Amino acid sequence: MIHFNNSGCGLLARPVLKAMIDHLVLESRIGGYEAAAAQAERVSDFHASIAELIGCHARNIAFAGSATQAYTNALSAIPFQRGDVILTTRNDFISNQIAFLSLRKRFGVDVVHAPDHPDGSGVDVAAMVKLMRELRPRLVAVTHVPTNSGLVQPVEAIGRHVRELDLLYLVDACQSVGQYPIDVHQIGCDLLTATCRKFLRGPRGSGFLYVSDRVLNDGYEPLFIDMYGARWVAPGQYRPVNSAQRFEEWEFPYSVVLGCAAARALRAARGIGQHRGAHTGAWCLPT
Ligand SMILES: Cc1ncc(COP(=O)(O)O)c(C=O)c1O
């Protein structure tokens, strides 16, 4: 039997493990707050290196404990009302769909699934665009690479129409970040979520949310924003910070964040993310 023991969760490289253990040791020696202050620059490397990977600015990146946490946090920022439509596909991630059903149960939103193209290439973009025009969905939500079918959804083609119609676009890129080239501006998404534990080979319990400037400027904020994401400016008033930090919380698993930053640095050092396989277009190792 050959066990492909990297697909659900990449095996940690030694420098990643070392970065995490070193930080835990530092915390035990000088205290968690002091250790975080000492490593502040390397923590910000996390945001900068993820931003570089997907073509945005560090201010657009929020750390999250998982792709699902990033996704539900993003959903919580949308003030859904009864009758609002979430337009999605028939090949989405199960937890996203359960979250949509939960929104349906609590707020009465409608969940509409665009049909697949008969040729098996994924969602039928023309049919999806027709639904966008007819229903004016509050949210268009697409999973780029669904979990286990090998399908790659045409997120850029969908994004062009979403932008034309000025709708809100959330992309689950959990299975594509690190495996495929991702450029959030080419995709045209407002929000994008991913884990670090798969193709980025970061530790478990890590992921991120991309939040576009458009979304930040329009004032979207997570439902439960905390004192890290907002400033309490007057007795009955708070103001969200100007960056995707508004989607983070004050408390961080610092060793995990540093492990992710180390994984990104290692990837860059090994030249991963510079060569694309001729057949699939996915990243591959330099030959
Ligand atoms: C397409 C897709 N989206 C989201 C997730 C959830 O990621 P996480 O377990 O980090 O919440 C997965 C996990 O395998 C996935 O395959």
XYZ file of C-alpha atoms in Angstrom, residues 46-278:
233
model
C 3.165 35.578 7.998
C 0.839 38.245 6.612
C 3.395 39.600 4.144
C 4.344 36.183 2.753
C 0.749 35.004 2.324
C -0.060 38.326 0.636
C 2.843 37.851 -1.747
C 1.601 34.351 -2.573
C -1.878 35.454 -3.642
C -1.092 38.914 -5.050
C -2.355 41.364 -2.454
C -1.090 43.543 0.378
C -0.381 42.320 3.924
C -3.235 44.550 5.158
C -5.660 42.245 3.284
C -4.656 39.077 5.166
C -6.105 37.810 8.436
C -4.777 34.734 10.217
C -7.446 32.128 11.062
C -7.450 28.863 12.986
C -8.698 26.951 9.925
C -10.142 27.502 6.487
C -13.594 26.868 7.916
C -13.079 29.428 10.666
C -11.990 31.978 8.050
C -15.038 31.101 5.950
C -17.630 31.389 8.717
C -16.027 34.600 9.950
C -16.374 35.992 6.426
C -20.017 34.865 6.252
C -20.696 36.499 9.618
C -19.746 39.869 8.097
C -22.591 39.775 5.588
C -25.814 41.227 7.025
C -28.097 38.590 5.495
C -31.825 39.244 5.477
C -34.797 37.004 4.811
C -35.062 36.246 1.101
C -31.402 37.013 0.307
C -29.901 34.493 -2.084
C -26.593 32.646 -1.749
C -25.641 31.391 -5.201
C -23.235 28.464 -5.096
C -22.354 25.329 -7.071
C -23.045 21.623 -6.835
C -19.404 20.899 -5.961
C -18.822 22.900 -2.841
C -17.262 21.960 0.505
C -19.634 20.261 2.936
C -19.003 22.622 5.902
C -19.672 25.655 3.701
C -22.970 24.139 2.646
C -23.900 23.376 6.260
C -23.123 27.017 7.126
C -25.443 28.141 4.302
C -28.179 25.852 5.633
C -27.651 27.270 9.103
C -28.062 30.774 7.650
C -31.215 29.564 5.935
C -32.543 28.195 9.236
C -31.761 31.363 11.215
C -32.242 34.171 8.681
C -34.390 32.666 5.924
C -31.833 33.053 3.120
C -32.305 31.009 -0.048
C -29.508 28.717 -1.182
C -29.415 28.226 -4.952
C -27.087 25.768 -6.719
C -26.009 26.568 -10.263
C -26.081 23.466 -12.476
C -22.984 21.663 -13.684
C -21.955 21.868 -17.323
C -22.973 18.670 -19.151
C -19.370 18.179 -20.373
C -18.169 17.525 -16.796
C -15.926 20.612 -16.651
C -17.557 21.904 -13.468
C -20.189 24.552 -13.002
C -21.963 25.831 -16.105
C -20.726 29.434 -16.113
C -23.381 30.691 -18.548
C -26.155 29.164 -16.419
C -24.589 30.627 -13.292
C -24.409 34.095 -14.848
C -28.075 33.829 -15.862
C -28.915 33.089 -12.207
C -26.758 36.038 -11.109
C -28.706 38.360 -13.401
C -32.121 36.954 -12.434
C -31.626 36.597 -8.683
C -29.058 39.311 -7.836
C -27.609 37.064 -5.082
C -26.326 38.640 -1.868
C -23.353 36.291 -2.164
C -21.751 34.172 -4.883
C -19.763 31.362 -3.232
C -17.521 28.942 -5.135
C -14.994 26.321 -4.041
C -12.006 26.484 -6.405
C -10.833 22.876 -6.033
C -13.471 20.743 -4.315
C -12.171 18.229 -1.798
C -11.780 14.926 -3.584
C -12.962 14.909 -7.185
C -9.985 16.556 -8.912
C -12.270 19.229 -10.369
C -10.935 22.783 -10.809
C -13.766 25.286 -11.004
C -13.488 28.262 -13.409
C -13.261 30.851 -10.616
C -11.730 33.536 -12.842
C -14.444 33.279 -15.508
C -17.098 33.462 -12.775
C -15.278 36.376 -11.160
C -15.350 38.456 -14.349
C -19.152 38.317 -14.344
C -19.399 38.893 -10.603
C -17.358 42.092 -10.984
C -19.423 43.211 -13.976
C -22.613 42.791 -11.923
C -21.011 44.220 -8.785
C -21.907 41.257 -6.549
C -20.067 39.888 -3.502
C -17.778 36.901 -4.264
C -16.375 34.427 -1.727
C -13.912 31.780 -2.945
C -12.873 28.717 -0.961
C -9.297 28.132 -2.110
C -8.443 25.616 0.620
C -7.333 22.975 -1.870
C -5.726 25.313 -4.384
C -3.539 27.767 -2.425
C -0.014 26.419 -2.644
C -0.951 23.919 -5.343
C -2.077 26.338 -8.068
C -1.069 29.920 -8.821
C -3.616 32.195 -7.142
C -4.049 35.868 -7.919
C -6.975 37.390 -6.074
C -7.217 40.274 -8.538
C -7.397 37.925 -11.506
C -10.054 35.892 -9.720
C -11.922 39.096 -8.867
C -12.971 37.793 -5.459
C -13.917 39.913 -2.459
C -13.065 37.238 0.080
C -10.930 34.097 -0.165
C -10.193 31.424 2.399
C -7.562 28.697 2.738
C -5.747 26.459 5.168
C -1.963 26.450 5.656
C -1.711 22.756 6.553
C -2.168 21.322 3.057
C -0.062 22.544 0.128
C 1.708 25.234 2.160
C 2.890 22.547 4.601
C 2.221 24.652 7.628
C 1.039 23.230 10.963
C -2.467 22.173 11.839
C -4.761 24.827 13.282
C -3.794 27.479 10.750
C -5.455 29.198 7.818
C -6.193 32.639 6.506
C -8.807 34.965 5.098
C -8.163 37.426 2.272
C -10.335 40.541 2.505
C -10.317 42.916 -0.462
C -9.953 46.682 -0.052
C -13.449 46.931 -1.552
C -14.893 44.911 1.336
C -12.839 46.783 3.938
C -13.889 50.167 2.547
C -17.545 49.110 2.397
C -17.378 48.570 6.156
C -17.897 44.799 6.347
C -16.834 43.467 9.733
C -17.230 40.110 11.507
C -20.282 39.803 13.727
C -18.163 39.246 16.825
C -15.376 41.734 16.405
C -13.036 42.065 19.379
C -10.708 44.683 20.831
C -7.981 43.707 18.365
C -10.231 44.156 15.339
C -11.867 47.326 16.622
C -11.140 50.315 18.843
C -13.627 51.242 21.536
C -13.684 54.968 20.729
C -16.556 56.239 22.914
C -18.834 54.681 25.567
C -21.367 53.385 23.043
C -19.156 53.196 20.002
C -16.386 51.183 18.392
C -14.525 51.609 15.115
C -13.183 48.643 13.115
C -9.502 48.914 12.202
C -8.748 49.648 8.551
C -7.191 46.312 7.644
C -8.144 42.627 7.580
C -6.927 42.592 11.184
C -10.569 43.342 11.977
C -11.166 39.630 11.224
C -8.519 38.484 13.706
C -8.724 38.153 17.458
C -6.399 39.489 20.100
C -5.260 36.019 21.117
C -3.003 34.162 18.661
C -1.362 30.732 18.671
C 2.020 32.385 18.088
C 4.015 29.188 17.612
C 1.557 28.113 14.898
C 1.751 31.483 13.129
C 5.550 31.329 13.251
C 5.436 27.764 11.907
C 3.379 29.015 8.940
C 5.823 31.855 8.309
C 8.708 29.363 8.404
C 6.881 27.084 5.943
C 6.423 30.003 3.534
C 10.090 30.997 3.862
C 11.197 27.423 3.168
C 8.982 27.213 0.124
C 10.485 30.412 -1.267
C 14.015 29.188 -0.516
C 13.373 25.952 -2.409
C 11.955 27.749 -5.425
C 8.502 26.227 -5.062
C 5.984 28.502 -6.697
C 8.147 29.415 -9.645
C 7.642 26.460 -11.971
C 4.331 25.246 -13.317
C 3.710 21.709 -14.517
C 3.025 21.624 -18.245
